[in-house]
PDB file of C-alpha atoms in Angstrom:
ATOM      1  CA  UNK A 274      79.721  96.313 124.241  1.00 87.00           C
ATOM      2  CA  UNK A 275      82.226  96.858 127.317  1.00 94.00           C
ATOM      3  CA  UNK A 276      85.346  99.303 127.188  1.00 96.00           C
ATOM      4  CA  UNK A 277      87.286  95.753 127.736  1.00 95.00           C
ATOM      5  CA  UNK A 278      85.616  94.385 124.690  1.00 97.00           C
ATOM      6  CA  UNK A 279      86.546  97.210 122.429  1.00 97.00           C
ATOM      7  CA  UNK A 280      90.213  97.516 124.044  1.00 97.00           C
ATOM      8  CA  UNK A 281      90.115  93.502 123.390  1.00 97.00           C
ATOM      9  CA  UNK A 282      89.000  93.170 120.139  1.00 98.00           C
ATOM     10  CA  UNK A 283      91.467  96.205 118.721  1.00 98.00           C
ATOM     11  CA  UNK A 284      94.604  94.635 120.629  1.00 98.00           C
ATOM     12  CA  UNK A 285      93.840  91.235 119.104  1.00 98.00           C
ATOM     13  CA  UNK A 286      93.018  92.917 115.584  1.00 98.00           C
ATOM     14  CA  UNK A 287      96.687  94.405 116.002  1.00 98.00           C
ATOM     15  CA  UNK A 288      98.214  91.380 117.283  1.00 98.00           C
ATOM     16  CA  UNK A 289      96.892  89.153 114.040  1.00 98.00           C
ATOM     17  CA  UNK A 290      97.259  91.936 111.095  1.00 98.00           C
ATOM     18  CA  UNK A 291     100.947  92.060 112.044  1.00 98.00           C
ATOM     19  CA  UNK A 292     101.184  88.632 112.433  1.00 97.00           C
ATOM     20  CA  UNK A 293      99.324  87.601 109.190  1.00 97.00           C
ATOM     21  CA  UNK A 294     100.771  90.703 107.268  1.00 97.00           C
ATOM     22  CA  UNK A 295     103.937  89.178 107.974  1.00 97.00           C
ATOM     23  CA  UNK A 296     103.236  85.763 106.668  1.00 97.00           C
ATOM     24  CA  UNK A 297     101.731  87.234 103.481  1.00 97.00           C
ATOM     25  CA  UNK A 298     104.871  89.357 103.031  1.00 97.00           C
ATOM     26  CA  UNK A 299     106.759  86.361 103.543  1.00 95.00           C
ATOM     27  CA  UNK A 300     109.221  87.844 105.713  1.00 95.00           C
ATOM     28  CA  UNK A 301     112.265  85.801 106.640  1.00 95.00           C
ATOM     29  CA  UNK A 302     111.582  84.701 110.063  1.00 93.00           C
ATOM     30  CA  UNK A 303     108.035  83.727 108.741  1.00 93.00           C
ATOM     31  CA  UNK A 304     109.429  81.560 106.116  1.00 93.00           C
ATOM     32  CA  UNK A 305     111.586  79.733 108.497  1.00 93.00           C
ATOM     33  CA  UNK A 306     108.726  79.481 110.857  1.00 90.00           C
ATOM     34  CA  UNK A 307     106.908  77.899 107.858  1.00 93.00           C
ATOM     35  CA  UNK A 308     109.334  75.616 107.032  1.00 93.00           C
ATOM     36  CA  UNK A 309     110.067  74.442 110.803  1.00 90.00           C
ATOM     37  CA  UNK A 310     106.411  73.442 110.916  1.00 90.00           C
ATOM     38  CA  UNK A 311     106.538  71.514 107.312  1.00 91.00           C
ATOM     39  CA  UNK A 312     104.293  74.373 105.195  1.00 94.00           C
ATOM     40  CA  UNK A 313     105.123  75.855 102.388  1.00 95.00           C
ATOM     41  CA  UNK A 314     105.241  79.368 101.851  1.00 94.00           C
ATOM     42  CA  UNK A 315     102.287  79.734 100.129  1.00 95.00           C
ATOM     43  CA  UNK A 316     100.220  77.954 102.777  1.00 96.00           C
ATOM     44  CA  UNK A 317     101.893  80.080 105.265  1.00 95.00           C
ATOM     45  CA  UNK A 318     100.712  82.784 103.150  1.00 97.00           C
ATOM     46  CA  UNK A 319      97.036  81.731 103.166  1.00 97.00           C
ATOM     47  CA  UNK A 320      97.354  81.325 107.048  1.00 97.00           C
ATOM     48  CA  UNK A 321      98.326  84.665 107.020  1.00 97.00           C
ATOM     49  CA  UNK A 322      95.322  85.820 104.988  1.00 98.00           C
ATOM     50  CA  UNK A 323      93.170  83.857 107.463  1.00 98.00           C
ATOM     51  CA  UNK A 324      94.836  86.272 110.020  1.00 98.00           C
ATOM     52  CA  UNK A 325      94.169  89.120 108.427  1.00 98.00           C
ATOM     53  CA  UNK A 326      90.507  88.636 107.301  1.00 98.00           C
ATOM     54  CA  UNK A 327      90.346  87.593 111.028  1.00 98.00           C
ATOM     55  CA  UNK A 328      91.467  90.709 112.063  1.00 98.00           C
ATOM     56  CA  UNK A 329      89.132  92.961 109.952  1.00 98.00           C
ATOM     57  CA  UNK A 330      86.334  90.884 111.427  1.00 98.00           C
ATOM     58  CA  UNK A 331      87.283  91.673 114.703  1.00 98.00           C
ATOM     59  CA  UNK A 332      87.316  95.200 114.008  1.00 98.00           C
ATOM     60  CA  UNK A 333      83.905  95.031 112.165  1.00 98.00           C
ATOM     61  CA  UNK A 334      82.632  93.153 115.390  1.00 97.00           C
ATOM     62  CA  UNK A 335      82.752  96.607 116.885  1.00 97.00           C
ATOM     63  CA  UNK A 336      79.962  97.753 114.602  1.00 97.00           C
ATOM     64  CA  UNK A 337      78.230  93.808 114.237  1.00 97.00           C
ATOM     65  CA  UNK A 338      79.250  91.913 116.959  1.00 96.00           C
ATOM     66  CA  UNK A 339      77.887  88.797 115.053  1.00 97.00           C
ATOM     67  CA  UNK A 340      81.079  89.640 112.496  1.00 98.00           C
ATOM     68  CA  UNK A 341      83.252  89.792 116.004  1.00 98.00           C
ATOM     69  CA  UNK A 342      82.489  86.427 117.387  1.00 98.00           C
ATOM     70  CA  UNK A 343      82.618  84.996 113.981  1.00 98.00           C
ATOM     71  CA  UNK A 344      86.203  86.186 113.497  1.00 98.00           C
ATOM     72  CA  UNK A 345      86.779  85.085 116.891  1.00 98.00           C
ATOM     73  CA  UNK A 346      85.677  81.267 116.561  1.00 98.00           C
ATOM     74  CA  UNK A 347      87.870  81.306 113.502  1.00 98.00           C
ATOM     75  CA  UNK A 348      91.025  82.621 115.425  1.00 98.00           C
ATOM     76  CA  UNK A 349      90.181  79.997 117.705  1.00 98.00           C
ATOM     77  CA  UNK A 350      90.419  77.183 115.131  1.00 98.00           C
ATOM     78  CA  UNK A 351      93.552  78.249 113.640  1.00 97.00           C
ATOM     79  CA  UNK A 352      95.130  78.870 116.925  1.00 97.00           C
ATOM     80  CA  UNK A 353      93.983  74.903 118.097  1.00 97.00           C
ATOM     81  CA  UNK A 354      95.574  74.075 114.823  1.00 96.00           C
ATOM     82  CA  UNK A 355      98.674  76.057 115.382  1.00 95.00           C
ATOM     83  CA  UNK A 356      98.915  74.226 119.027  1.00 96.00           C
ATOM     84  CA  UNK A 357      98.059  70.649 117.256  1.00 95.00           C
ATOM     85  CA  UNK A 358     101.216  71.283 114.839  1.00 94.00           C
ATOM     86  CA  UNK A 359     103.117  72.384 117.322  1.00 93.00           C
ATOM     87  CA  UNK A 360     102.479  69.146 119.991  1.00 94.00           C
ATOM     88  CA  UNK A 361     102.598  66.676 116.709  1.00 94.00           C
ATOM     89  CA  UNK A 362     106.026  67.786 115.654  1.00 92.00           C
ATOM     90  CA  UNK A 363     107.205  67.221 119.577  1.00 93.00           C
ATOM     91  CA  UNK A 364     107.741  71.204 120.411  1.00 92.00           C
ATOM     92  CA  UNK A 365     107.830  71.996 123.713  1.00 92.00           C
ATOM     93  CA  UNK A 366     105.411  74.631 125.656  1.00 93.00           C
ATOM     94  CA  UNK A 367     108.098  77.404 124.893  1.00 94.00           C
ATOM     95  CA  UNK A 368     107.023  76.880 121.174  1.00 92.00           C
ATOM     96  CA  UNK A 369     103.148  76.612 121.238  1.00 94.00           C
ATOM     97  CA  UNK A 370     102.731  78.983 124.351  1.00 96.00           C
ATOM     98  CA  UNK A 371     102.236  82.225 122.167  1.00 95.00           C
ATOM     99  CA  UNK A 372      99.106  80.434 120.344  1.00 96.00           C
ATOM    100  CA  UNK A 373      97.386  79.407 123.676  1.00 97.00           C
ATOM    101  CA  UNK A 374      98.283  82.806 125.579  1.00 97.00           C
ATOM    102  CA  UNK A 375      95.934  84.432 122.052  1.00 97.00           C
ATOM    103  CA  UNK A 376      93.699  81.708 122.359  1.00 98.00           C
ATOM    104  CA  UNK A 377      93.296  82.964 125.888  1.00 98.00           C
ATOM    105  CA  UNK A 378      92.758  86.295 124.825  1.00 98.00           C
ATOM    106  CA  UNK A 379      90.351  85.530 121.863  1.00 98.00           C
ATOM    107  CA  UNK A 380      88.279  83.155 124.568  1.00 98.00           C
ATOM    108  CA  UNK A 381      88.077  86.218 127.028  1.00 97.00           C
ATOM    109  CA  UNK A 382      87.137  88.557 123.901  1.00 98.00           C
ATOM    110  CA  UNK A 383      84.217  85.796 123.160  1.00 97.00           C
ATOM    111  CA  UNK A 384      82.847  85.710 126.718  1.00 97.00           C
ATOM    112  CA  UNK A 385      82.874  89.475 127.166  1.00 96.00           C
ATOM    113  CA  UNK A 386      81.093  89.384 123.906  1.00 95.00           C
ATOM    114  CA  UNK A 387      78.321  87.092 124.790  1.00 92.00           C
ATOM    115  CA  UNK A 388      77.867  88.671 127.999  1.00 90.00           C
ATOM    116  CA  UNK A 389      76.997  92.092 126.406  1.00 71.00           C
TER     117      UNK A 389
END
């Protein structure tokens, strides 16, 4: 495993642990985002749980790459779903750009992991 793969895994784990934790805690900003997207707070918390689980999977992937790859694929599915929700709502690129950027980072992580 390369240094770039390790750094990217840790960066992604930090990002998704923070985002998922905020959804689980149902902080006001996340409640607003859930309402905008048409999700209940409970549904948004479940998404947060998936994000935290993926963050843990990315960290475990440092020891067992197959777990990291599985977590990365799960994140790509979640992020794809986020983009679909935004597009269906008629949101512009500004709203779904963060999901696309994170998806790009995950794709780079998976590519690096696969080439190791």
